[in-house]
Amino acid sequence: MVESLERARIDAPGRSNLAPDTNDYWVELDRRHRIQSRHTHPICLTRGEGAWLWDVANNKYLDFESGQICASVGHSNPTYVAAVKEQLDKLVQTGSCYIDATQVRFQEKLASTTGGHFQQSFLACSGSESNEAALRLAKSYTGRSEVVSFMGNYHGHTFGAWSITGFGDKARAGFGPPMPGVTFLPTPYDYVMPGEPRYAYRDESVIAACVRFCEKMLDATTSGKPAAIVVELLQSAAGVRPLPIPFVQAIRRICDERGALMIADEAQTGLGRLGSWWGFEKFEVVPDIVTASKTLGGGAPLSAILVSSRLGQEAVLRGYRQSSSHTGDPLLCAAGLATIEIIENKDLLRNVRTVGGYLKEELQKLCDASPIGGEMRGEGFLLGLELVRSKQSGQPNGEATQLFTDECRKRGLLTGWWPVPYLAANVVRLMPAYTLTMAEAQEALSIVEASLKAVGRTGAV
């Protein structure tokens, strides 16, 4: 490590005033060469092990982002590393015109996690790609072009995925018109108007009224027969907002009545993060298409769309075509196969449920005891800690949220919050690796408690 750092000093002339074993050195070099299109924390990471990360100055952090929700089975999991190394020695990439045993075994294993609902898949490298493929399949299969999405959905930054992402303001400004034929509808969270009770979105009558409004808007602003309705079962970027089960079931009904395909974007809820293989299991519905990414590759860039054999075969007969230079790469499939097998063999779904349930309960106690603490949202290892100005109003407290995040990082806990204008400004996401132990959870809780106390009443009214 020292030799490589010294090499970096030589390769970066004019930097002798900063030592390469400091975070500042690498942050400054990063600012010279990377387009600074998003916020980054002022640390340079060098290695990881399980739920832990280390930076160049050998500071240690408990990672509650798990590589932006990707390193599902922990950093540098020995079984995972061994499987990837073994494949690396054999075959890395084949292109789209060939198959290989690792790809076939992975897709067979992936299908086995779906309870028999989905037998076929198309593989890609990112969540955006999988959503593009899902839109393409839905349009080809139905012969229609309109797509319905929801306020608060996040689906990616490629053109189609960005076009169906339900954020406005700076998420839209400056990029020109999105894909035509997209309609956005409210979820119960956005249907509730200012001045109504804080948790009105949970009320059965409000949910039912929101469904009726969605159907009215669908008929009033579209042909009424879209190709697909795209849903994020738990709207993570919008503030870790689980959709009410009756609302999701109503979406399924609307799709059935209108001949539209229901697409569930499970980039963040799929493959175990909620304590079940798939998020749709918790909503008692079965989508027509599931898109998966992030956790799927255990840190490697791997994504997929999943469909039934009937839908997959019929879509091809109706003209669906999809390809990529990196669809089903053996190296990526080895990572995905290892991820699923580790989750199975180590009973990590149970760990997510057990430790995740404990975390949520204890974090809610800490929020209740803090003057700026709101509610804990989410499930399993996809949790959201809300900070408010007033417990009565629930008004967002962005100032305290940023300070809290900084305090956690100073104490060695990395949390999922970034100052992006269109994301939830007052919800800190907690998304550890599935291997998190109870002792590590307790260490995180102690840091959260100390950080809440350090922030005090900042922003409270």
mmCIF file of N, CA, C and O in Angstrom, residues 198-199 201-202 364 367 373-377 384-386 388:
data_model
loop_
_atom_site.group_PDB
_atom_site.id
_atom_site.type_symbol
_atom_site.label_atom_id
_atom_site.label_comp_id
_atom_site.label_asym_id
_atom_site.label_seq_id
_atom_site.Cartn_x
_atom_site.Cartn_y
_atom_site.Cartn_z
ATOM 1 N N ARG A 198 -50.894 14.218 9.963
ATOM 2 C CA ARG A 198 -49.563 13.859 9.485
ATOM 3 C C ARG A 198 -49.519 12.484 8.821
ATOM 4 O O ARG A 198 -48.843 12.289 7.823
ATOM 5 N N TYR A 199 -50.224 11.516 9.387
ATOM 6 C CA TYR A 199 -50.170 10.156 8.848
ATOM 7 C C TYR A 199 -51.457 9.796 8.110
ATOM 8 O O TYR A 199 -51.873 8.638 8.088
ATOM 9 N N TYR A 201 -51.971 9.432 5.078
ATOM 10 C CA TYR A 201 -51.763 8.505 3.964
ATOM 11 C C TYR A 201 -51.980 7.056 4.367
ATOM 12 O O TYR A 201 -52.105 6.182 3.508
ATOM 13 N N ARG A 202 -52.038 6.787 5.673
ATOM 14 C CA ARG A 202 -52.280 5.425 6.136
ATOM 15 C C ARG A 202 -53.765 5.104 6.247
ATOM 16 O O ARG A 202 -54.157 3.947 6.392
ATOM 17 N N GLN A 364 -36.300 3.573 16.684
ATOM 18 C CA GLN A 364 -37.506 4.343 16.973
ATOM 19 C C GLN A 364 -37.483 4.874 18.396
ATOM 20 O O GLN A 364 -37.919 6.008 18.658
ATOM 21 N N CYS A 367 -35.341 7.884 18.339
ATOM 22 C CA CYS A 367 -36.060 9.005 17.721
ATOM 23 C C CYS A 367 -37.099 9.581 18.676
ATOM 24 O O CYS A 367 -37.271 10.802 18.765
ATOM 25 N N GLY A 373 -36.375 13.831 16.489
ATOM 26 C CA GLY A 373 -36.594 12.499 15.937
ATOM 27 C C GLY A 373 -38.009 12.313 15.444
ATOM 28 O O GLY A 373 -38.974 12.637 16.136
ATOM 29 N N GLY A 374 -38.140 11.778 14.226
ATOM 30 C CA GLY A 374 -39.447 11.477 13.660
ATOM 31 C C GLY A 374 -39.725 9.997 13.738
ATOM 32 O O GLY A 374 -39.462 9.357 14.756
ATOM 33 N N GLU A 375 -40.217 9.429 12.641
ATOM 34 C CA GLU A 375 -40.538 8.006 12.646
ATOM 35 C C GLU A 375 -39.480 7.204 11.903
ATOM 36 O O GLU A 375 -38.758 7.722 11.052
ATOM 37 N N MET A 376 -39.396 5.935 12.244
ATOM 38 C CA MET A 376 -38.563 4.994 11.513
ATOM 39 C C MET A 376 -39.427 4.311 10.469
ATOM 40 O O MET A 376 -40.510 3.813 10.770
ATOM 41 N N ARG A 377 -38.956 4.298 9.234
ATOM 42 C CA ARG A 377 -39.709 3.691 8.148
ATOM 43 C C ARG A 377 -38.941 2.524 7.562
ATOM 44 O O ARG A 377 -37.742 2.384 7.779
ATOM 45 N N GLY A 384 -35.359 3.946 7.104
ATOM 46 C CA GLY A 384 -35.236 5.387 6.967
ATOM 47 C C GLY A 384 -35.495 6.078 8.297
ATOM 48 O O GLY A 384 -36.547 5.882 8.910
ATOM 49 N N LEU A 385 -34.530 6.869 8.746
ATOM 50 C CA LEU A 385 -34.634 7.621 9.998
ATOM 51 C C LEU A 385 -35.009 9.056 9.654
ATOM 52 O O LEU A 385 -34.252 9.755 8.981
ATOM 53 N N GLU A 386 -36.162 9.482 10.116
ATOM 54 C CA GLU A 386 -36.692 10.799 9.785
ATOM 55 C C GLU A 386 -36.343 11.812 10.869
ATOM 56 O O GLU A 386 -36.513 11.537 12.062
ATOM 57 N N VAL A 388 -37.156 15.780 12.127
ATOM 58 C CA VAL A 388 -38.226 16.767 11.962
ATOM 59 C C VAL A 388 -37.959 18.012 12.804
ATOM 60 O O VAL A 388 -37.161 17.999 13.743
#
